[in-house]
Amino acid sequence: MLVSDSRYTKIVRADKIKRAIEFACDFYNTDRNTFVCMAATRYPSVEDAYLFKTAVREYDTINRELNEYFEDVA
């Protein structure tokens, strides 16, 4: 895909979001404060705020779903 393609910026943004979600998946087993610090270090700029928010939201979702699963199992 060429940079001049009108879809290029959307694809790049979607790839960055996918990587933020993967980051949350990689570190879901850390405590929340540590994860937030790690995400803030990884996404420090204002332009990356949406990636920070995405990573933290995904981290919270993973942990909530895991807790719900293990409550049902126990």
PDB file of N, CA and C in Angstrom:
ATOM      1  N   MET A   1       0.848  -1.172   0.000  1.00  0.00           N
ATOM      2  CA  MET A   1       0.000   0.000   0.000  1.00  0.00           C
ATOM      3  C   MET A   1       0.894   1.235   0.000  1.00  0.00           C
ATOM      4  N   LEU A   2       0.533   2.172  -0.801  1.00  0.00           N
ATOM      5  CA  LEU A   2       1.298   3.407  -0.907  1.00  0.00           C
ATOM      6  C   LEU A   2       0.863   4.413   0.146  1.00  0.00           C
ATOM      7  N   VAL A   3       1.805   5.246   0.551  1.00  0.00           N
ATOM      8  CA  VAL A   3       1.501   6.283   1.527  1.00  0.00           C
ATOM      9  C   VAL A   3       0.454   7.244   0.977  1.00  0.00           C
ATOM     10  N   SER A   4       0.424   7.408  -0.318  1.00  0.00           N
ATOM     11  CA  SER A   4      -0.545   8.321  -0.927  1.00  0.00           C
ATOM     12  C   SER A   4      -1.968   7.761  -0.949  1.00  0.00           C
ATOM     13  N   ASP A   5      -2.127   6.486  -0.652  1.00  0.00           N
ATOM     14  CA  ASP A   5      -3.455   5.871  -0.610  1.00  0.00           C
ATOM     15  C   ASP A   5      -4.251   6.492   0.534  1.00  0.00           C
ATOM     16  N   SER A   6      -5.484   6.815   0.289  1.00  0.00           N
ATOM     17  CA  SER A   6      -6.317   7.486   1.293  1.00  0.00           C
ATOM     18  C   SER A   6      -6.570   6.623   2.526  1.00  0.00           C
ATOM     19  N   ARG A   7      -6.421   5.327   2.396  1.00  0.00           N
ATOM     20  CA  ARG A   7      -6.655   4.428   3.525  1.00  0.00           C
ATOM     21  C   ARG A   7      -5.424   4.244   4.403  1.00  0.00           C
ATOM     22  N   TYR A   8      -4.284   4.745   3.977  1.00  0.00           N
ATOM     23  CA  TYR A   8      -3.024   4.500   4.673  1.00  0.00           C
ATOM     24  C   TYR A   8      -3.065   4.932   6.135  1.00  0.00           C
ATOM     25  N   THR A   9      -3.524   6.135   6.427  1.00  0.00           N
ATOM     26  CA  THR A   9      -3.519   6.625   7.818  1.00  0.00           C
ATOM     27  C   THR A   9      -4.438   5.790   8.700  1.00  0.00           C
ATOM     28  N   LYS A  10      -5.567   5.353   8.164  1.00  0.00           N
ATOM     29  CA  LYS A  10      -6.481   4.524   8.940  1.00  0.00           C
ATOM     30  C   LYS A  10      -5.859   3.159   9.250  1.00  0.00           C
ATOM     31  N   ILE A  11      -5.133   2.621   8.293  1.00  0.00           N
ATOM     32  CA  ILE A  11      -4.494   1.321   8.499  1.00  0.00           C
ATOM     33  C   ILE A  11      -3.372   1.433   9.519  1.00  0.00           C
ATOM     34  N   VAL A  12      -2.603   2.503   9.445  1.00  0.00           N
ATOM     35  CA  VAL A  12      -1.530   2.709  10.417  1.00  0.00           C
ATOM     36  C   VAL A  12      -2.112   2.869  11.811  1.00  0.00           C
ATOM     37  N   ARG A  13      -3.197   3.645  11.937  1.00  0.00           N
ATOM     38  CA  ARG A  13      -3.834   3.837  13.244  1.00  0.00           C
ATOM     39  C   ARG A  13      -4.367   2.504  13.780  1.00  0.00           C
ATOM     40  N   ALA A  14      -5.006   1.721  12.924  1.00  0.00           N
ATOM     41  CA  ALA A  14      -5.542   0.421  13.346  1.00  0.00           C
ATOM     42  C   ALA A  14      -4.414  -0.509  13.794  1.00  0.00           C
ATOM     43  N   ASP A  15      -3.279  -0.468  13.112  1.00  0.00           N
ATOM     44  CA  ASP A  15      -2.145  -1.298  13.500  1.00  0.00           C
ATOM     45  C   ASP A  15      -1.600  -0.866  14.857  1.00  0.00           C
ATOM     46  N   LYS A  16      -1.535   0.420  15.113  1.00  0.00           N
ATOM     47  CA  LYS A  16      -1.070   0.910  16.411  1.00  0.00           C
ATOM     48  C   LYS A  16      -2.017   0.471  17.524  1.00  0.00           C
ATOM     49  N   ILE A  17      -3.310   0.517  17.266  1.00  0.00           N
ATOM     50  CA  ILE A  17      -4.297   0.081  18.257  1.00  0.00           C
ATOM     51  C   ILE A  17      -4.151  -1.415  18.517  1.00  0.00           C
ATOM     52  N   LYS A  18      -3.959  -2.173  17.447  1.00  0.00           N
ATOM     53  CA  LYS A  18      -3.749  -3.623  17.600  1.00  0.00           C
ATOM     54  C   LYS A  18      -2.531  -3.897  18.472  1.00  0.00           C
ATOM     55  N   ARG A  19      -1.470  -3.143  18.278  1.00  0.00           N
ATOM     56  CA  ARG A  19      -0.248  -3.331  19.080  1.00  0.00           C
ATOM     57  C   ARG A  19      -0.474  -2.935  20.544  1.00  0.00           C
ATOM     58  N   ALA A  20      -1.296  -1.922  20.794  1.00  0.00           N
ATOM     59  CA  ALA A  20      -1.617  -1.535  22.174  1.00  0.00           C
ATOM     60  C   ALA A  20      -2.400  -2.652  22.866  1.00  0.00           C
ATOM     61  N   ILE A  21      -3.307  -3.283  22.131  1.00  0.00           N
ATOM     62  CA  ILE A  21      -4.073  -4.399  22.676  1.00  0.00           C
ATOM     63  C   ILE A  21      -3.145  -5.586  22.945  1.00  0.00           C
ATOM     64  N   GLU A  22      -2.223  -5.846  22.042  1.00  0.00           N
ATOM     65  CA  GLU A  22      -1.255  -6.924  22.253  1.00  0.00           C
ATOM     66  C   GLU A  22      -0.377  -6.646  23.471  1.00  0.00           C
ATOM     67  N   PHE A  23      -0.025  -5.390  23.676  1.00  0.00           N
ATOM     68  CA  PHE A  23       0.755  -5.003  24.857  1.00  0.00           C
ATOM     69  C   PHE A  23      -0.005  -5.375  26.126  1.00  0.00           C
ATOM     70  N   ALA A  24      -1.300  -5.075  26.155  1.00  0.00           N
ATOM     71  CA  ALA A  24      -2.123  -5.428  27.316  1.00  0.00           C
ATOM     72  C   ALA A  24      -2.189  -6.941  27.492  1.00  0.00           C
ATOM     73  N   CYS A  25      -2.289  -7.662  26.407  1.00  0.00           N
ATOM     74  CA  CYS A  25      -2.333  -9.128  26.487  1.00  0.00           C
ATOM     75  C   CYS A  25      -1.024  -9.699  27.020  1.00  0.00           C
ATOM     76  N   ASP A  26       0.069  -9.086  26.654  1.00  0.00           N
ATOM     77  CA  ASP A  26       1.374  -9.570  27.107  1.00  0.00           C
ATOM     78  C   ASP A  26       1.588  -9.363  28.604  1.00  0.00           C
ATOM     79  N   PHE A  27       0.995  -8.313  29.164  1.00  0.00           N
ATOM     80  CA  PHE A  27       1.273  -7.962  30.556  1.00  0.00           C
ATOM     81  C   PHE A  27       0.025  -7.979  31.444  1.00  0.00           C
ATOM     82  N   TYR A  28      -0.973  -8.773  31.077  1.00  0.00           N
ATOM     83  CA  TYR A  28      -2.214  -8.817  31.851  1.00  0.00           C
ATOM     84  C   TYR A  28      -2.000  -9.329  33.276  1.00  0.00           C
ATOM     85  N   ASN A  29      -0.924 -10.078  33.497  1.00  0.00           N
ATOM     86  CA  ASN A  29      -0.715 -10.688  34.801  1.00  0.00           C
ATOM     87  C   ASN A  29       0.091  -9.812  35.764  1.00  0.00           C
ATOM     88  N   THR A  30       0.380  -8.577  35.390  1.00  0.00           N
ATOM     89  CA  THR A  30       1.023  -7.649  36.323  1.00  0.00           C
ATOM     90  C   THR A  30      -0.066  -6.909  37.091  1.00  0.00           C
ATOM     91  N   ASP A  31       0.292  -6.300  38.211  1.00  0.00           N
ATOM     92  CA  ASP A  31      -0.727  -5.536  38.923  1.00  0.00           C
ATOM     93  C   ASP A  31      -1.030  -4.252  38.143  1.00  0.00           C
ATOM     94  N   ARG A  32      -2.193  -3.683  38.404  1.00  0.00           N
ATOM     95  CA  ARG A  32      -2.688  -2.570  37.587  1.00  0.00           C
ATOM     96  C   ARG A  32      -1.779  -1.348  37.650  1.00  0.00           C
ATOM     97  N   ASN A  33      -1.298  -0.987  38.828  1.00  0.00           N
ATOM     98  CA  ASN A  33      -0.442   0.193  38.944  1.00  0.00           C
ATOM     99  C   ASN A  33       0.828   0.036  38.116  1.00  0.00           C
ATOM    100  N   THR A  34       1.414  -1.133  38.161  1.00  0.00           N
ATOM    101  CA  THR A  34       2.613  -1.387  37.365  1.00  0.00           C
ATOM    102  C   THR A  34       2.292  -1.301  35.882  1.00  0.00           C
ATOM    103  N   PHE A  35       1.161  -1.876  35.482  1.00  0.00           N
ATOM    104  CA  PHE A  35       0.793  -1.841  34.071  1.00  0.00           C
ATOM    105  C   PHE A  35       0.558  -0.410  33.600  1.00  0.00           C
ATOM    106  N   VAL A  36      -0.112   0.386  34.403  1.00  0.00           N
ATOM    107  CA  VAL A  36      -0.373   1.778  34.017  1.00  0.00           C
ATOM    108  C   VAL A  36       0.947   2.528  33.849  1.00  0.00           C
ATOM    109  N   CYS A  37       1.896   2.294  34.740  1.00  0.00           N
ATOM    110  CA  CYS A  37       3.222   2.923  34.614  1.00  0.00           C
ATOM    111  C   CYS A  37       3.928   2.452  33.341  1.00  0.00           C
ATOM    112  N   MET A  38       3.830   1.166  33.039  1.00  0.00           N
ATOM    113  CA  MET A  38       4.450   0.629  31.828  1.00  0.00           C
ATOM    114  C   MET A  38       3.806   1.238  30.581  1.00  0.00           C
ATOM    115  N   ALA A  39       2.482   1.347  30.591  1.00  0.00           N
ATOM    116  CA  ALA A  39       1.777   1.926  29.444  1.00  0.00           C
ATOM    117  C   ALA A  39       2.110   3.406  29.293  1.00  0.00           C
ATOM    118  N   ALA A  40       2.225   4.111  30.411  1.00  0.00           N
ATOM    119  CA  ALA A  40       2.578   5.533  30.347  1.00  0.00           C
ATOM    120  C   ALA A  40       3.985   5.724  29.793  1.00  0.00           C
ATOM    121  N   THR A  41       4.870   4.804  30.109  1.00  0.00           N
ATOM    122  CA  THR A  41       6.233   4.863  29.576  1.00  0.00           C
ATOM    123  C   THR A  41       6.241   4.543  28.086  1.00  0.00           C
ATOM    124  N   ARG A  42       5.424   3.585  27.706  1.00  0.00           N
ATOM    125  CA  ARG A  42       5.375   3.184  26.289  1.00  0.00           C
ATOM    126  C   ARG A  42       4.674   4.226  25.423  1.00  0.00           C
ATOM    127  N   TYR A  43       3.658   4.891  25.956  1.00  0.00           N
ATOM    128  CA  TYR A  43       2.876   5.883  25.204  1.00  0.00           C
ATOM    129  C   TYR A  43       2.913   7.233  25.925  1.00  0.00           C
ATOM    130  N   PRO A  44       4.062   7.922  25.931  1.00  0.00           N
ATOM    131  CA  PRO A  44       4.205   9.135  26.750  1.00  0.00           C
ATOM    132  C   PRO A  44       3.639  10.414  26.134  1.00  0.00           C
ATOM    133  N   SER A  45       3.471  10.458  24.830  1.00  0.00           N
ATOM    134  CA  SER A  45       3.082  11.722  24.207  1.00  0.00           C
ATOM    135  C   SER A  45       1.567  11.903  24.170  1.00  0.00           C
ATOM    136  N   VAL A  46       1.168  13.138  24.015  1.00  0.00           N
ATOM    137  CA  VAL A  46      -0.259  13.461  23.925  1.00  0.00           C
ATOM    138  C   VAL A  46      -0.869  12.800  22.690  1.00  0.00           C
ATOM    139  N   GLU A  47      -0.090  12.713  21.617  1.00  0.00           N
ATOM    140  CA  GLU A  47      -0.585  12.087  20.389  1.00  0.00           C
ATOM    141  C   GLU A  47      -0.872  10.604  20.584  1.00  0.00           C
ATOM    142  N   ASP A  48      -0.203   9.992  21.561  1.00  0.00           N
ATOM    143  CA  ASP A  48      -0.395   8.568  21.831  1.00  0.00           C
ATOM    144  C   ASP A  48      -1.387   8.299  22.960  1.00  0.00           C
ATOM    145  N   ALA A  49      -2.090   9.318  23.408  1.00  0.00           N
ATOM    146  CA  ALA A  49      -3.018   9.149  24.532  1.00  0.00           C
ATOM    147  C   ALA A  49      -4.086   8.099  24.220  1.00  0.00           C
ATOM    148  N   TYR A  50      -4.546   8.057  22.985  1.00  0.00           N
ATOM    149  CA  TYR A  50      -5.568   7.064  22.628  1.00  0.00           C
ATOM    150  C   TYR A  50      -5.006   5.643  22.736  1.00  0.00           C
ATOM    151  N   LEU A  51      -3.708   5.471  22.507  1.00  0.00           N
ATOM    152  CA  LEU A  51      -3.096   4.155  22.631  1.00  0.00           C
ATOM    153  C   LEU A  51      -2.956   3.763  24.100  1.00  0.00           C
ATOM    154  N   PHE A  52      -2.586   4.721  24.934  1.00  0.00           N
ATOM    155  CA  PHE A  52      -2.523   4.477  26.379  1.00  0.00           C
ATOM    156  C   PHE A  52      -3.896   4.058  26.893  1.00  0.00           C
ATOM    157  N   LYS A  53      -4.907   4.809  26.497  1.00  0.00           N
ATOM    158  CA  LYS A  53      -6.274   4.515  26.940  1.00  0.00           C
ATOM    159  C   LYS A  53      -6.726   3.139  26.445  1.00  0.00           C
ATOM    160  N   THR A  54      -6.401   2.814  25.213  1.00  0.00           N
ATOM    161  CA  THR A  54      -6.758   1.512  24.653  1.00  0.00           C
ATOM    162  C   THR A  54      -6.085   0.380  25.412  1.00  0.00           C
ATOM    163  N   ALA A  55      -4.797   0.537  25.702  1.00  0.00           N
ATOM    164  CA  ALA A  55      -4.054  -0.512  26.405  1.00  0.00           C
ATOM    165  C   ALA A  55      -4.611  -0.733  27.808  1.00  0.00           C
ATOM    166  N   VAL A  56      -4.869   0.351  28.534  1.00  0.00           N
ATOM    167  CA  VAL A  56      -5.388   0.225  29.903  1.00  0.00           C
ATOM    168  C   VAL A  56      -6.803  -0.346  29.889  1.00  0.00           C
ATOM    169  N   ARG A  57      -7.613   0.100  28.966  1.00  0.00           N
ATOM    170  CA  ARG A  57      -8.975  -0.432  28.867  1.00  0.00           C
ATOM    171  C   ARG A  57      -8.951  -1.930  28.568  1.00  0.00           C
ATOM    172  N   GLU A  58      -8.082  -2.344  27.663  1.00  0.00           N
ATOM    173  CA  GLU A  58      -7.988  -3.770  27.327  1.00  0.00           C
ATOM    174  C   GLU A  58      -7.463  -4.570  28.517  1.00  0.00           C
ATOM    175  N   TYR A  59      -6.481  -4.024  29.233  1.00  0.00           N
ATOM    176  CA  TYR A  59      -5.957  -4.670  30.439  1.00  0.00           C
ATOM    177  C   TYR A  59      -7.083  -4.891  31.443  1.00  0.00           C
ATOM    178  N   ASP A  60      -7.889  -3.855  31.670  1.00  0.00           N
ATOM    179  CA  ASP A  60      -9.007  -3.970  32.611  1.00  0.00           C
ATOM    180  C   ASP A  60     -10.025  -5.008  32.145  1.00  0.00           C
ATOM    181  N   THR A  61     -10.300  -5.039  30.857  1.00  0.00           N
ATOM    182  CA  THR A  61     -11.257  -6.001  30.314  1.00  0.00           C
ATOM    183  C   THR A  61     -10.756  -7.432  30.498  1.00  0.00           C
ATOM    184  N   ILE A  62      -9.499  -7.658  30.188  1.00  0.00           N
ATOM    185  CA  ILE A  62      -8.928  -9.005  30.346  1.00  0.00           C
ATOM    186  C   ILE A  62      -9.030  -9.459  31.792  1.00  0.00           C
ATOM    187  N   ASN A  63      -8.634  -8.590  32.713  1.00  0.00           N
ATOM    188  CA  ASN A  63      -8.642  -8.978  34.120  1.00  0.00           C
ATOM    189  C   ASN A  63     -10.053  -9.144  34.662  1.00  0.00           C
ATOM    190  N   ARG A  64     -10.983  -8.331  34.226  1.00  0.00           N
ATOM    191  CA  ARG A  64     -12.372  -8.484  34.659  1.00  0.00           C
ATOM    192  C   ARG A  64     -12.933  -9.816  34.171  1.00  0.00           C
ATOM    193  N   GLU A  65     -12.674 -10.140  32.905  1.00  0.00           N
ATOM    194  CA  GLU A  65     -13.180 -11.395  32.357  1.00  0.00           C
ATOM    195  C   GLU A  65     -12.533 -12.606  33.021  1.00  0.00           C
ATOM    196  N   LEU A  66     -11.253 -12.515  33.330  1.00  0.00           N
ATOM    197  CA  LEU A  66     -10.598 -13.610  34.043  1.00  0.00           C
ATOM    198  C   LEU A  66     -11.189 -13.790  35.437  1.00  0.00           C
ATOM    199  N   ASN A  67     -11.425 -12.692  36.139  1.00  0.00           N
ATOM    200  CA  ASN A  67     -12.029 -12.785  37.472  1.00  0.00           C
ATOM    201  C   ASN A  67     -13.430 -13.387  37.401  1.00  0.00           C
ATOM    202  N   GLU A  68     -14.224 -12.980  36.433  1.00  0.00           N
ATOM    203  CA  GLU A  68     -15.567 -13.525  36.271  1.00  0.00           C
ATOM    204  C   GLU A  68     -15.497 -15.023  35.963  1.00  0.00           C
ATOM    205  N   TYR A  69     -14.568 -15.411  35.110  1.00  0.00           N
ATOM    206  CA  TYR A  69     -14.412 -16.817  34.756  1.00  0.00           C
ATOM    207  C   TYR A  69     -14.076 -17.651  35.995  1.00  0.00           C
ATOM    208  N   PHE A  70     -13.092 -17.188  36.769  1.00  0.00           N
ATOM    209  CA  PHE A  70     -12.671 -17.975  37.916  1.00  0.00           C
ATOM    210  C   PHE A  70     -13.685 -17.941  39.054  1.00  0.00           C
ATOM    211  N   GLU A  71     -14.526 -16.928  39.122  1.00  0.00           N
ATOM    212  CA  GLU A  71     -15.623 -16.941  40.095  1.00  0.00           C
ATOM    213  C   GLU A  71     -16.639 -18.006  39.717  1.00  0.00           C
ATOM    214  N   ASP A  72     -16.902 -18.159  38.424  1.00  0.00           N
ATOM    215  CA  ASP A  72     -17.851 -19.171  37.962  1.00  0.00           C
ATOM    216  C   ASP A  72     -17.302 -20.574  38.136  1.00  0.00           C
ATOM    217  N   VAL A  73     -16.010 -20.742  37.978  1.00  0.00           N
ATOM    218  CA  VAL A  73     -15.387 -22.058  38.080  1.00  0.00           C
ATOM    219  C   VAL A  73     -15.331 -22.527  39.535  1.00  0.00           C
ATOM    220  N   ALA A  74     -15.054 -21.590  40.421  1.00  0.00           N
ATOM    221  CA  ALA A  74     -14.866 -21.958  41.839  1.00  0.00           C
ATOM    222  C   ALA A  74     -16.149 -22.274  42.543  1.00  0.00           C
TER     223      ALA A  74
END
